[in-house]
Coordinates of C-alpha atoms and ligand atoms in Angstrom, one line a residue:
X1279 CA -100.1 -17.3 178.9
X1280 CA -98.8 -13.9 176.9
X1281 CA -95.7 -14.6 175.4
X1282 CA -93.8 -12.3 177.4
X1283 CA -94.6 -13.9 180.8
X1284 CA -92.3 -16.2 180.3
X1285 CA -88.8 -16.2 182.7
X1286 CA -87.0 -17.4 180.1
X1287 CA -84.8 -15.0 178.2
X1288 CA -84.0 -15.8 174.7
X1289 CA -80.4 -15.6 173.5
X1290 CA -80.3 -14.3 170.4
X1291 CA -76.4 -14.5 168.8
X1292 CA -75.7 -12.4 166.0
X1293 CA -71.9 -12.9 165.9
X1294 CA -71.7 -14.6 162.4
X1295 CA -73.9 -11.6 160.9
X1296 CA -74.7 -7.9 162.6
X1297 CA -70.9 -8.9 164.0
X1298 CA -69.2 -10.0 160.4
X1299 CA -70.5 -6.7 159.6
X1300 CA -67.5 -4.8 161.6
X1301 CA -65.2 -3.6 159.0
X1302 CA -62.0 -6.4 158.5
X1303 CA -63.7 -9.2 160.6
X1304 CA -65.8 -10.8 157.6
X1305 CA -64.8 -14.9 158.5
X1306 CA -64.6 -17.6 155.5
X1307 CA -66.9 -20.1 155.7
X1308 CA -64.7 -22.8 157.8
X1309 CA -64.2 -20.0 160.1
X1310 CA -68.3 -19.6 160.8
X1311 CA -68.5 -23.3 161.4
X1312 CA -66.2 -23.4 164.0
X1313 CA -67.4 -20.3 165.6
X1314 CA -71.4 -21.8 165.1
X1315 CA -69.9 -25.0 166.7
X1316 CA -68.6 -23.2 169.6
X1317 CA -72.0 -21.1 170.3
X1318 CA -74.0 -24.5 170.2
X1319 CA -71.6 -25.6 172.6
X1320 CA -72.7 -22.2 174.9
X1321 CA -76.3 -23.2 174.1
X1322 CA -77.0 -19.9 172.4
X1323 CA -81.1 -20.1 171.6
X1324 CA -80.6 -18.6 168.6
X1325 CA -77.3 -18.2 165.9
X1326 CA -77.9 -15.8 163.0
X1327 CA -75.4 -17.6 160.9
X1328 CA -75.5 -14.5 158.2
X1329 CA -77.3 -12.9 155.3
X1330 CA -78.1 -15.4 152.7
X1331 CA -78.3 -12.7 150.1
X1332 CA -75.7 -10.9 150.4
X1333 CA -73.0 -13.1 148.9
X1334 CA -72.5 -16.7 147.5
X1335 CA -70.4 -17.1 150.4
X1336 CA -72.6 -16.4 152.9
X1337 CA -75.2 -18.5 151.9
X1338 CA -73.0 -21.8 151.4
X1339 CA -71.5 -20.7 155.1
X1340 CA -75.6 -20.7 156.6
X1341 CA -76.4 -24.1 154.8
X1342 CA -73.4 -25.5 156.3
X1343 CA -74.4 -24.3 159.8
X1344 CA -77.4 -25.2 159.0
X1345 CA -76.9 -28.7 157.7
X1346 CA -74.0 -29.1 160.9
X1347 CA -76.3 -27.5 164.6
X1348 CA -78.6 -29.6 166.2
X1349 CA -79.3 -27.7 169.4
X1350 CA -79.9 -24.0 168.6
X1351 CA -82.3 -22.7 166.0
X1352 CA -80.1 -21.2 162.8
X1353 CA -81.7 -18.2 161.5
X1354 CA -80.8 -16.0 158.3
X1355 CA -81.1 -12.5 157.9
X1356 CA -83.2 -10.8 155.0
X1357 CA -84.3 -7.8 153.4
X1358 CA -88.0 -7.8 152.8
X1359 CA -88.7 -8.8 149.4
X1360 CA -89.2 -11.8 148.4
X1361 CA -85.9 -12.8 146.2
X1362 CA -83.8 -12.3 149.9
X1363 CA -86.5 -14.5 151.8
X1364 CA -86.1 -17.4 149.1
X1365 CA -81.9 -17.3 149.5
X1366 CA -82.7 -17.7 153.2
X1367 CA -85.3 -20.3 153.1
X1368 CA -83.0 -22.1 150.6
X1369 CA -79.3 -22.1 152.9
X1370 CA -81.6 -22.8 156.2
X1371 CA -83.3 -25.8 154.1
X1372 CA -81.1 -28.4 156.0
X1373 CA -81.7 -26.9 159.4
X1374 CA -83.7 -28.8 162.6
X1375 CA -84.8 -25.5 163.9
X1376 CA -85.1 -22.5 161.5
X1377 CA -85.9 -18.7 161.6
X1378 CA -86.3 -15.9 158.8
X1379 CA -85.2 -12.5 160.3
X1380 CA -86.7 -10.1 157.8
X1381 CA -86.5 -6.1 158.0
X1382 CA -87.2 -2.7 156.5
X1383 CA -86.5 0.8 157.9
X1384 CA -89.9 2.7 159.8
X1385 CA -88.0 5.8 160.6
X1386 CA -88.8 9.4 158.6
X1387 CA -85.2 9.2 157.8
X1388 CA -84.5 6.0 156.4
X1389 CA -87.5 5.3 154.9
X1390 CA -87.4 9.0 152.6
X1391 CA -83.5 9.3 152.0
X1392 CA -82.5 5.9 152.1
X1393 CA -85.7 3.6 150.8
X1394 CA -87.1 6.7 148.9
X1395 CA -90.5 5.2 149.7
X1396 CA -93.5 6.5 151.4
X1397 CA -94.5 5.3 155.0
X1398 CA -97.5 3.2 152.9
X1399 CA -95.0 1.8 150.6
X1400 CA -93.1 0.2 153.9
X1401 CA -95.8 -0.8 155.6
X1402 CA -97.3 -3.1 152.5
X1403 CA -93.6 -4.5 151.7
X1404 CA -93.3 -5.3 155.6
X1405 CA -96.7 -7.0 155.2
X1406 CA -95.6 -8.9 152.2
X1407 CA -92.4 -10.1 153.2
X1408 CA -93.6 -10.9 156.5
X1409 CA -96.2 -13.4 154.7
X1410 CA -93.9 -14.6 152.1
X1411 CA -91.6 -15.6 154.6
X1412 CA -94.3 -18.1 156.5
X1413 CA -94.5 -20.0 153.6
X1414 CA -90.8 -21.2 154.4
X1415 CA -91.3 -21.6 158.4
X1416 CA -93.3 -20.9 161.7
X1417 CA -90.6 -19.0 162.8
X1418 CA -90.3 -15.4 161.5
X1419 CA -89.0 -12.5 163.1
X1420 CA -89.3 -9.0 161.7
X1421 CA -87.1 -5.9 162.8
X1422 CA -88.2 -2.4 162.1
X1423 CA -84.7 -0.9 161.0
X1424 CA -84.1 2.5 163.0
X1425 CA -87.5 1.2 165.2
X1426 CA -86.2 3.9 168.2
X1427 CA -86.4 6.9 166.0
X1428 CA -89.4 6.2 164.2
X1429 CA -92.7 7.2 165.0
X1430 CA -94.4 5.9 167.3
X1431 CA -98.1 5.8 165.5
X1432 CA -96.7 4.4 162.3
X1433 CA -94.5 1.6 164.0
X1434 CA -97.8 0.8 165.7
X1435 CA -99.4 0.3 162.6
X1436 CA -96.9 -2.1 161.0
X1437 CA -96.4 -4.1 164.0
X1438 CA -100.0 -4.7 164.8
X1439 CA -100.0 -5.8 160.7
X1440 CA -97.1 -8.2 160.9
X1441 CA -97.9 -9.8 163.9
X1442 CA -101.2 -10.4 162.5
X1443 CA -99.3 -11.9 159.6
X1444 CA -97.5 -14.5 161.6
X1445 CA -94.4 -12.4 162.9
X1446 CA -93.6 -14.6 166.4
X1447 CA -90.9 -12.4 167.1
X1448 CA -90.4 -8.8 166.9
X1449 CA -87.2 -7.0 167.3
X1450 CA -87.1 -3.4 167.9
X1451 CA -83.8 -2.0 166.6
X1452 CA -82.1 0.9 167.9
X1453 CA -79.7 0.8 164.5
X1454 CA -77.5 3.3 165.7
X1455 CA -77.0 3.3 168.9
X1456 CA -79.4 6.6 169.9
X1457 CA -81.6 5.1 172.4
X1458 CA -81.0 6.0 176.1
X1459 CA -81.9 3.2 178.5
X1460 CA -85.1 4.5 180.4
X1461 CA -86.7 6.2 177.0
X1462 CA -85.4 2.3 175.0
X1463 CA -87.2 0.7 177.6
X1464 CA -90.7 3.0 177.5
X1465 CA -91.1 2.6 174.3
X1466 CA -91.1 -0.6 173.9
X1467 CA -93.2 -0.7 176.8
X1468 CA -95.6 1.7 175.3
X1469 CA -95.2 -0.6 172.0
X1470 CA -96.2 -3.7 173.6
X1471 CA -99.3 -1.7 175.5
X1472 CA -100.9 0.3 172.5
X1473 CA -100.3 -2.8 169.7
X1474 CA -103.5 -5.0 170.5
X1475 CA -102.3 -7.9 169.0
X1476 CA -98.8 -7.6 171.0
X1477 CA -99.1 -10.9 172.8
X1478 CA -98.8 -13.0 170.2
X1479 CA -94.9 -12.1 169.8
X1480 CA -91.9 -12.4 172.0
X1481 CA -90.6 -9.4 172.1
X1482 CA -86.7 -8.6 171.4
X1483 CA -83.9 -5.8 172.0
X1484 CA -81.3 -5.0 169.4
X1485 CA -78.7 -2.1 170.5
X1486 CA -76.0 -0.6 168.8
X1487 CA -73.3 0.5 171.0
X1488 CA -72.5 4.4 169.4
X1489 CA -72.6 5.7 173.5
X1490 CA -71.8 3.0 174.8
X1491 CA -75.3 2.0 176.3
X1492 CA -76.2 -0.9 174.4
X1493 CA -75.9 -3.8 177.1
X1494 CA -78.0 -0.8 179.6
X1495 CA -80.4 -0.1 176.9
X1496 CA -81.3 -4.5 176.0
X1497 CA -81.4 -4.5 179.8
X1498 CA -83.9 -1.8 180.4
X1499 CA -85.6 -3.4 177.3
X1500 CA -85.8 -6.5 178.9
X1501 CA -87.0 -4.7 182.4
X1502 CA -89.2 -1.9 181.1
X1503 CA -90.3 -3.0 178.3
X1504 CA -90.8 -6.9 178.7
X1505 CA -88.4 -7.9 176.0
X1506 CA -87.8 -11.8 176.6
X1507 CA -85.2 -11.7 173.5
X1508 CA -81.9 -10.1 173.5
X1509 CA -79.8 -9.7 170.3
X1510 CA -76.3 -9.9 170.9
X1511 CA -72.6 -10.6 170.1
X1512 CA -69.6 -12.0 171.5
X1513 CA -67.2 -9.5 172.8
X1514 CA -70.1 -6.9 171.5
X1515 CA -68.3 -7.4 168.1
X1516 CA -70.6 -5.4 165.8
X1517 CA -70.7 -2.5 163.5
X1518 CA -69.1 1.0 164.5
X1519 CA -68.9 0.8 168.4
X1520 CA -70.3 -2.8 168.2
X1521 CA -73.5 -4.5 169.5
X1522 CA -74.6 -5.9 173.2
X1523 CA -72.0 -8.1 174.2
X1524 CA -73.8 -11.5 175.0
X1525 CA -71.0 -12.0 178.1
X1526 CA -72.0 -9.0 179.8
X1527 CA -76.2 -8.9 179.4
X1528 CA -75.8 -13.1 180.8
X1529 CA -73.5 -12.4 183.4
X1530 CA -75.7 -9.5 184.6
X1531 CA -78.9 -11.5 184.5
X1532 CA -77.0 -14.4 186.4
X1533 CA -75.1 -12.6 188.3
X1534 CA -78.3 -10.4 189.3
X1535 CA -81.0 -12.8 189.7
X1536 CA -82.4 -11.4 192.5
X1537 CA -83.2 -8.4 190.2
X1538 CA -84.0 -9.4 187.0
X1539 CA -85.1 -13.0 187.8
X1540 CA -84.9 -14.3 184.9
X1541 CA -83.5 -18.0 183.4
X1542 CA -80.5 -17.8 180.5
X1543 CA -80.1 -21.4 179.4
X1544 CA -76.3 -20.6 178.1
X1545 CA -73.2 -22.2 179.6
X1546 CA -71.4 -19.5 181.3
X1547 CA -68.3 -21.9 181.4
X1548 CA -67.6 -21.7 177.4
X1549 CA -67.8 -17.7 177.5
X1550 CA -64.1 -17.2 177.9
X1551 CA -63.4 -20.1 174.9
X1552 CA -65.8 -18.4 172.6
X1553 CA -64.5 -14.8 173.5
X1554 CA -61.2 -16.2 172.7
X1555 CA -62.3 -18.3 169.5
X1556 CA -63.5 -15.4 167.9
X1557 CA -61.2 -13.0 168.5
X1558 CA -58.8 -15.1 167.3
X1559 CA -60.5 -15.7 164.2
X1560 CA -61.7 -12.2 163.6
X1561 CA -58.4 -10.6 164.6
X1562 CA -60.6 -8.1 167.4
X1563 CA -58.1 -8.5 170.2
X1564 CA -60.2 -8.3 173.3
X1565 CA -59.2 -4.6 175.7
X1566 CA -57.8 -6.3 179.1
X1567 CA -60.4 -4.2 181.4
X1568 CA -63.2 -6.0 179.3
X1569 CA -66.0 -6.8 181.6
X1570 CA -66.3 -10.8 181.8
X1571 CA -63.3 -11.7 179.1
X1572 CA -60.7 -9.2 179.2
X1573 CA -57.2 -10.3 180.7
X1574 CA -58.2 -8.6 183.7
X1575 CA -61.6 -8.6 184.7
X1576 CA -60.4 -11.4 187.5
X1577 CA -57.2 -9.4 188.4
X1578 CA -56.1 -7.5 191.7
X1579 CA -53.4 -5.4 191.8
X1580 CA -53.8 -3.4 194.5
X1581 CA -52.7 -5.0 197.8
X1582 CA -56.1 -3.9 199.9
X1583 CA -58.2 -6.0 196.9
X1584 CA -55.5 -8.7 197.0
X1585 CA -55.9 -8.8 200.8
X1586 CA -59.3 -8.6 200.8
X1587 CA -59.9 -11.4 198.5
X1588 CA -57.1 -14.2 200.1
X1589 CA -59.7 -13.7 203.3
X1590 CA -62.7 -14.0 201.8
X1591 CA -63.4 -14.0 197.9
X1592 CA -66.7 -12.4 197.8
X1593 CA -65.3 -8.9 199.2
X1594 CA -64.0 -7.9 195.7
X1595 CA -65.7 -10.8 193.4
X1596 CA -69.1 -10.8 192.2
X1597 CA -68.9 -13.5 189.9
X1598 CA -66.3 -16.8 190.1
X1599 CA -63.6 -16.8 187.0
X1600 CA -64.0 -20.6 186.5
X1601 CA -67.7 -20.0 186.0
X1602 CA -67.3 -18.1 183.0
X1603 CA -64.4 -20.6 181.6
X1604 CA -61.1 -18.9 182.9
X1605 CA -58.7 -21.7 183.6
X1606 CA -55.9 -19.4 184.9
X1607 CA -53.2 -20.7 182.4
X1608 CA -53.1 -24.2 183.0
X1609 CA -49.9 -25.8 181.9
X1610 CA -51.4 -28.8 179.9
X1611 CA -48.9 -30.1 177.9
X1612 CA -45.3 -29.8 176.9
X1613 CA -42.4 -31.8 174.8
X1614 CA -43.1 -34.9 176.2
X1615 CA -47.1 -35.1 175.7
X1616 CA -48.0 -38.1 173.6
X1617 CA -50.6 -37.7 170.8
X1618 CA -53.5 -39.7 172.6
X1619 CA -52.7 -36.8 175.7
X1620 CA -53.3 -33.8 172.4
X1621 CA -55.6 -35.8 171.5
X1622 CA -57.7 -35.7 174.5
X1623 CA -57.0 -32.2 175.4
X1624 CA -58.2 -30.9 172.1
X1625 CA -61.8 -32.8 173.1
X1626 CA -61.9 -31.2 176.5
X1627 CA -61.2 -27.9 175.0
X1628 CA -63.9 -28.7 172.3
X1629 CA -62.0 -28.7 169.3
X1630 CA -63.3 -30.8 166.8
X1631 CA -61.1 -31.6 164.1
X1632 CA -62.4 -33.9 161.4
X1633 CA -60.5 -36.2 160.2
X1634 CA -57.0 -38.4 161.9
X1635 CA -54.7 -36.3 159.0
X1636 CA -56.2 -33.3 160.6
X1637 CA -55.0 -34.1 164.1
X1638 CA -51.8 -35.3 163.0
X1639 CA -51.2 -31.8 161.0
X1640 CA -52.1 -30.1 164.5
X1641 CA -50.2 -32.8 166.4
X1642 CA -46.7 -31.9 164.2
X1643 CA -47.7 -28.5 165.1
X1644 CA -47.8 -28.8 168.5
X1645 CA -44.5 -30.6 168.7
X1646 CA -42.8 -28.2 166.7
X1647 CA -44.4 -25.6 169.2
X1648 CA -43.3 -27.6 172.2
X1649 CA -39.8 -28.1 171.2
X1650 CA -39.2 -23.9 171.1
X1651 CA -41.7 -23.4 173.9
X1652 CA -41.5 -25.5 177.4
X1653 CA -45.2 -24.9 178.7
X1654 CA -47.9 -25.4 176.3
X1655 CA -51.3 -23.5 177.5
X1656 CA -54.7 -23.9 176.4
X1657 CA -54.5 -20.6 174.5
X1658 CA -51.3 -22.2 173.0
X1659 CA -53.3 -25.3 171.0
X1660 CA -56.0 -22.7 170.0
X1661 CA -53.8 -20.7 168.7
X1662 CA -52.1 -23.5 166.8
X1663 CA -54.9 -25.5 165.8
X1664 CA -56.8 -21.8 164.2
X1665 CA -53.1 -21.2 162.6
X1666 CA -53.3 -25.4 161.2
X1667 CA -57.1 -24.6 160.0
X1668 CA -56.0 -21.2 158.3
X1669 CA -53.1 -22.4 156.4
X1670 CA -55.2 -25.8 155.4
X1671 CA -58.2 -23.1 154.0
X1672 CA -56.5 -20.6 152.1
X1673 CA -53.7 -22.2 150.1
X1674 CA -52.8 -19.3 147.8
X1675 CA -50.3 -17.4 149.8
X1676 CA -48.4 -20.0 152.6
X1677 CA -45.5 -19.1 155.1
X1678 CA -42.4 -21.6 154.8
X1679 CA -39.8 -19.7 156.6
X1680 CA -38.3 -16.4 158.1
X1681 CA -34.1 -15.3 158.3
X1682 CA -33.9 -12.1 159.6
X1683 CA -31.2 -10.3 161.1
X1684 CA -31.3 -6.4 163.3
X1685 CA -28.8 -5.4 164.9
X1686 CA -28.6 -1.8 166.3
X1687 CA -27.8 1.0 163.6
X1688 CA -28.1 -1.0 161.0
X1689 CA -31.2 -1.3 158.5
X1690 CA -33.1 -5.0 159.5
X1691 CA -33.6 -7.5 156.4
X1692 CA -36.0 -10.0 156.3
X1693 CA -35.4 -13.2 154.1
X1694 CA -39.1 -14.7 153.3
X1695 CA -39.8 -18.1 152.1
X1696 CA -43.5 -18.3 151.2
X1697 CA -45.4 -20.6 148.2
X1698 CA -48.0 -18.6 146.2
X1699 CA -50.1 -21.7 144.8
X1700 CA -47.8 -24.1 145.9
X1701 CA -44.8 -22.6 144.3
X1702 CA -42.5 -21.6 146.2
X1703 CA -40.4 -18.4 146.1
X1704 CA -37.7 -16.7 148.7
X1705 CA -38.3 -12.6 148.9
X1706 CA -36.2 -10.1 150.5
X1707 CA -36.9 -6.8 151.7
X1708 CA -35.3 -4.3 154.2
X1709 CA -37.6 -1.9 156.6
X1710 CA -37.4 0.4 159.5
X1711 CA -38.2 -2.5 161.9
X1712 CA -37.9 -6.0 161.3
X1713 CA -41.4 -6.4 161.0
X1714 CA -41.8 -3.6 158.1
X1715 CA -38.9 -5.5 156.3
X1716 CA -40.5 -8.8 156.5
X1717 CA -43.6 -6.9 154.9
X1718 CA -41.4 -5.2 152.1
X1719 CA -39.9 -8.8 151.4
X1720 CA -43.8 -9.9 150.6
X1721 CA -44.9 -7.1 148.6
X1722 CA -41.5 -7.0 146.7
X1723 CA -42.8 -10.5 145.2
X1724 CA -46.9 -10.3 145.8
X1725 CA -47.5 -6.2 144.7
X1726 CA -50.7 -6.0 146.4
X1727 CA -51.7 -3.0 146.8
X1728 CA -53.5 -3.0 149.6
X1729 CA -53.3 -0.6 152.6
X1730 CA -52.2 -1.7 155.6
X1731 CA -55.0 0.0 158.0
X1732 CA -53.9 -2.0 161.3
X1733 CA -50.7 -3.7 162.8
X1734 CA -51.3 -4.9 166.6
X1735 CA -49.1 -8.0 168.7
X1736 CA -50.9 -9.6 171.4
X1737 CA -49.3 -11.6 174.1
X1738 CA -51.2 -15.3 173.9
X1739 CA -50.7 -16.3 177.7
X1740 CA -48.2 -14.8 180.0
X1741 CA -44.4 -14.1 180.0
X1742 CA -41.6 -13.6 177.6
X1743 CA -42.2 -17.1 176.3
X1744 CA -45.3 -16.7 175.2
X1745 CA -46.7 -16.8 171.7
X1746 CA -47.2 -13.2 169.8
X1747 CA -50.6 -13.4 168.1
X1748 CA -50.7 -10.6 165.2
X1749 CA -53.1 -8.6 163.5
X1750 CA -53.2 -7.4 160.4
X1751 CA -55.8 -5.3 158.5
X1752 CA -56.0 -4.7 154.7
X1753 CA -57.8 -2.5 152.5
X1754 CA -57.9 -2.6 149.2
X1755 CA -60.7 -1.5 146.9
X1756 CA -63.0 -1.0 149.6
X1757 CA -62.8 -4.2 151.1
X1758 CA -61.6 -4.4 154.6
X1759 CA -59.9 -7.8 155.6
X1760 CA -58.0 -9.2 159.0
X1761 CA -55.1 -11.9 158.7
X1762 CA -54.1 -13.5 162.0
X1763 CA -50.7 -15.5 162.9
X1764 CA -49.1 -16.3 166.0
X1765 CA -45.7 -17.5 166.9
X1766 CA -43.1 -17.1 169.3
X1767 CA -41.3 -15.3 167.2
X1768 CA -43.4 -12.1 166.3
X1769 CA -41.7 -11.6 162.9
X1770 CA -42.4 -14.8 161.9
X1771 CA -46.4 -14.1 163.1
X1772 CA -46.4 -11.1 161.6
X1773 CA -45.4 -12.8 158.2
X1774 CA -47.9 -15.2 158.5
X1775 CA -50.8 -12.6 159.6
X1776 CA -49.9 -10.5 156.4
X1777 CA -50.0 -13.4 154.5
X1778 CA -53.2 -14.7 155.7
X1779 CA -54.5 -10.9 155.2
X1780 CA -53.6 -11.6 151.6
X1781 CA -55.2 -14.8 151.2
X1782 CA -58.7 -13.4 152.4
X1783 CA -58.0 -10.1 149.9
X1784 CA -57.7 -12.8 146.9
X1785 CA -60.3 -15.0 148.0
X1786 CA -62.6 -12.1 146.8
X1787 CA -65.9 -13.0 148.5
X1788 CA -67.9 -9.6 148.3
X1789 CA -70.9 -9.1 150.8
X1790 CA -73.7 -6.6 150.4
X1791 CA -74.5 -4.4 153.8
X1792 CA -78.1 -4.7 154.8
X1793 CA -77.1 -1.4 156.5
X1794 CA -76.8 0.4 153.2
Ligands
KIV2299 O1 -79.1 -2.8 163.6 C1 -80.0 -3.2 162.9 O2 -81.0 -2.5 162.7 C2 -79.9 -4.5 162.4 C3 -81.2 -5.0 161.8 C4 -80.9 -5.7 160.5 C5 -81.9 -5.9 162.8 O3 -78.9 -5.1 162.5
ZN2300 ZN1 -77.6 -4.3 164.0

């Protein structure tokens, strides 16, 4: 049967790499795991875990994920030479089920101002790297970098030669998000028609989101051209405008069977959980009108929906919110949960902490939580449990307290207790909000020098009691990093997001860009 017959369509998740590559949402290595944990747990086909090359880091976060996921295959990106396909084959050593992604640029452009090589000069490294990479697996996949603007003779040419040098999946890559969904579609059609050897790949989309036609253009890649492979991210988390949002291209396959009839094997009921995990990680606070995960892609305001809806759901729903994981704010817990009742709800939520003095360090925290806070939400232990994992990873810079006092024509000042390598130290600073003097009171001590690029608050569930989750961003030297904090009290989040900021600035880990 040709490969592209099949009803199945691959799920390719590229959070931990093409998304990493946003500026400020780079993720430690802890921070991958959990996030790799949490796509297994959506049965994702596929996790690109990273870019082995690009930094230390990286490559000790893939050989964890690798060594750690059973059910999906783990896959690495790499340029196309052969020192990047040995860092990959190396981290995805421990792996059950591994893939090297290689690539090179095809288009004019690229390939003359950015490789400075001629279209021969591609072609033989894409050859190369192609059969280098086999060595290491049966699994390769190579991407022509800029595929939709290249032409379409020479793209022929180096497909046709790295499928016939064991390529089993090819992924045409509109880079920057150019394509338009009918043309996307034909030419991979065209692709897949002309190239003889064509059915001896499954064929995949990988769209940027510059005009906002990414999920339309994988789609009509998928329909047109007889992709069975889509490349995407949670929450379309990606570079520039982002990438295909996974939520969106599975709901619409789902959702639309009787179009697209196609099977997705994810778990549509851990969408909203991941959405969550990683913008809570990554500091990307999902937009309310979000299709799928925002805030209120299940809500009716007006009265004619709300009406419409009490009578019969289906008039203004397409798709059922506990399908895709909402659990409408559940009250789970409060002061008077025991541990074994945490205990359990961190399992049903999925949260797999690793050792008894990790759940009794999330277990304080949740006490300490419910004693200021009556109703304890699901968001509530995430929150808690990413804030526990944060402060447990980076140990440089860690929040111990917050005075602060405003009052209404007067300057605030912010009294900060915060330990830099254990020491601790009390700061004080005075600002135009309490918020700026809580900063002040840092940088009087810490003297960063870092920009603050981004400062956003975030309700965690609904109401005046709800936690603030903060954001963050840092630049400094050209390195872009978010911190994350929540609280009820968004001074004190806002001190622990800058602080958190700061421990990713001095925790140095520098990446390459495979874009560059
Ligand atoms: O957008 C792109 O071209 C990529 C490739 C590395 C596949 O991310
Ligand atoms: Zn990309």
């Amino acid at each position: 049967m040709a490969a592209n017959s099949s009803d199945k369509l691959i799920i390719f998740d590229t959070t931990l790499r093409d998304g990493e590559q946003s500026p400020g949402a780079s993720m430690t290595k802890e921070e991958k795991i959990r996030i790799a944990r949490q796509l297994e747990r959506l049965r994702v086909d596929v996790i690109e875990a990273g870019f082995a090359a690009s930094s230390q880091g990286d490559f000790e976060a893939i050989r964890a994920i690798a060594g750690l996921i059973k059910d999906s295959t783990v896959c690495s990106l790499s340029r196309a030479n052969d020192r990047d396909i040995s860092r990959a084959a190396e981290a995805l050593a421990p792996a059950a089920r591994k893939r090297i992604h290689t690539f090179i640029a095809t288009s004019p452009l690229h390939m003359e101002k950015k490789l400075r090589m001629s279209p021969e000069q591609v072609l033989e490294q894409a050859k190369q790297a192609v059969r280098f990479a086999r060595q290491f697996t049966d699994d390769v996949e190579f991407s022509p970098e800029d595929g939709s603007r290249s032409d379409m003779d020479f793209l022929c040419r180096v497909l046709e030669t790295v499928i016939a040098e064991g390529a089993t999946t090819i992924n045409f890559a509109d880079t920057v998000g150019y394509g338009v969904p009918e043309l996307y579609g034909n030419m991979l059609k065209t692709l897949r028609e002309r190239i003889p050897n064509s059915d001896k790949a499954i064929w995949s989309v990988h769209c940027h989101n510059d005009l906002g036609m990414a999920v339309a253009n994988s789609l009509a890649g998928v329909m047109i051209g007889g992709a069975r492979q889509v490349e995407c991210t949670i929450n379309g988390l990606g570079e520039r405008a982002g990438n295909t949002a996974l939520e969106e291209v599975v709901m619409a396959v789902r959702t639309r069977r009787d179009y697209f009839n196609l099977d997705v094997g994810i778990d549509t009921t851990q969408i909203v959980s991941t959405s969550k995990l990683v913008s809570q990680i990554t500091g990307f606070v999902v937009q309310p009108n979000k299709s799928v995960v925002g805030a209120n892609a299940f809500a009716h305001a007006s009265g004619i929906h709300q009406d419409g809806v009490l009578k019969a759901r289906d008039t203004y729903e397409i798709m059922r919110a506990e399908d895709v994981g909402w659990s409408a704010n559940k009250i789970v817990l409060g002061k008077l949960s025991g541990r074994n009742a945490f205990k359990q709800r961190l399992q049903e939520l999925g949260i797999q902490l690793d050792s008894e003095a990790e759940v009794n360090a999330a277990f304080s925290r949740f006490k300490d939580l419910a004693d200021r806070k009556a109703e304890i939400f699901d968001e509530d232990i995430m929150a808690l449990v990413a804030d526990e994992q944060q402060s447990r990873e980076s140990e440089h810079y860690r929040f111990v307290s917050l005075a602060q006092h405003s009052e209404t024509g007067e300057q605030p000042v912010s009294k900060v207790v915060f330990s830099i390598d254990g020491k601790e130290i009390a700061s004080e600073g005075q600002g135009n909000g309490p918020v700026d003097a809580t900063v002040n009171a840092i940088e009087a001590r810490v003297a960063s020098g870092a920009e603050l690029l981004l400062f956003s608050v975030n309700a965690i569930t609904t109401g005046t009691q709800s936690q603030g989750e903060v954001t963050m961003r840092l630049s400094k030297s050209g390195r872009i990093v978010n911190g994350v904090g929540a609280d009820p009290d968004i001074v004190v989040a806002s001190a622990k997001a800058y602080l958190s900021a700061l421990n990713k600035l001095h925790s140095e880990v520098e990446k390459l860009n495979p874009q560059l």
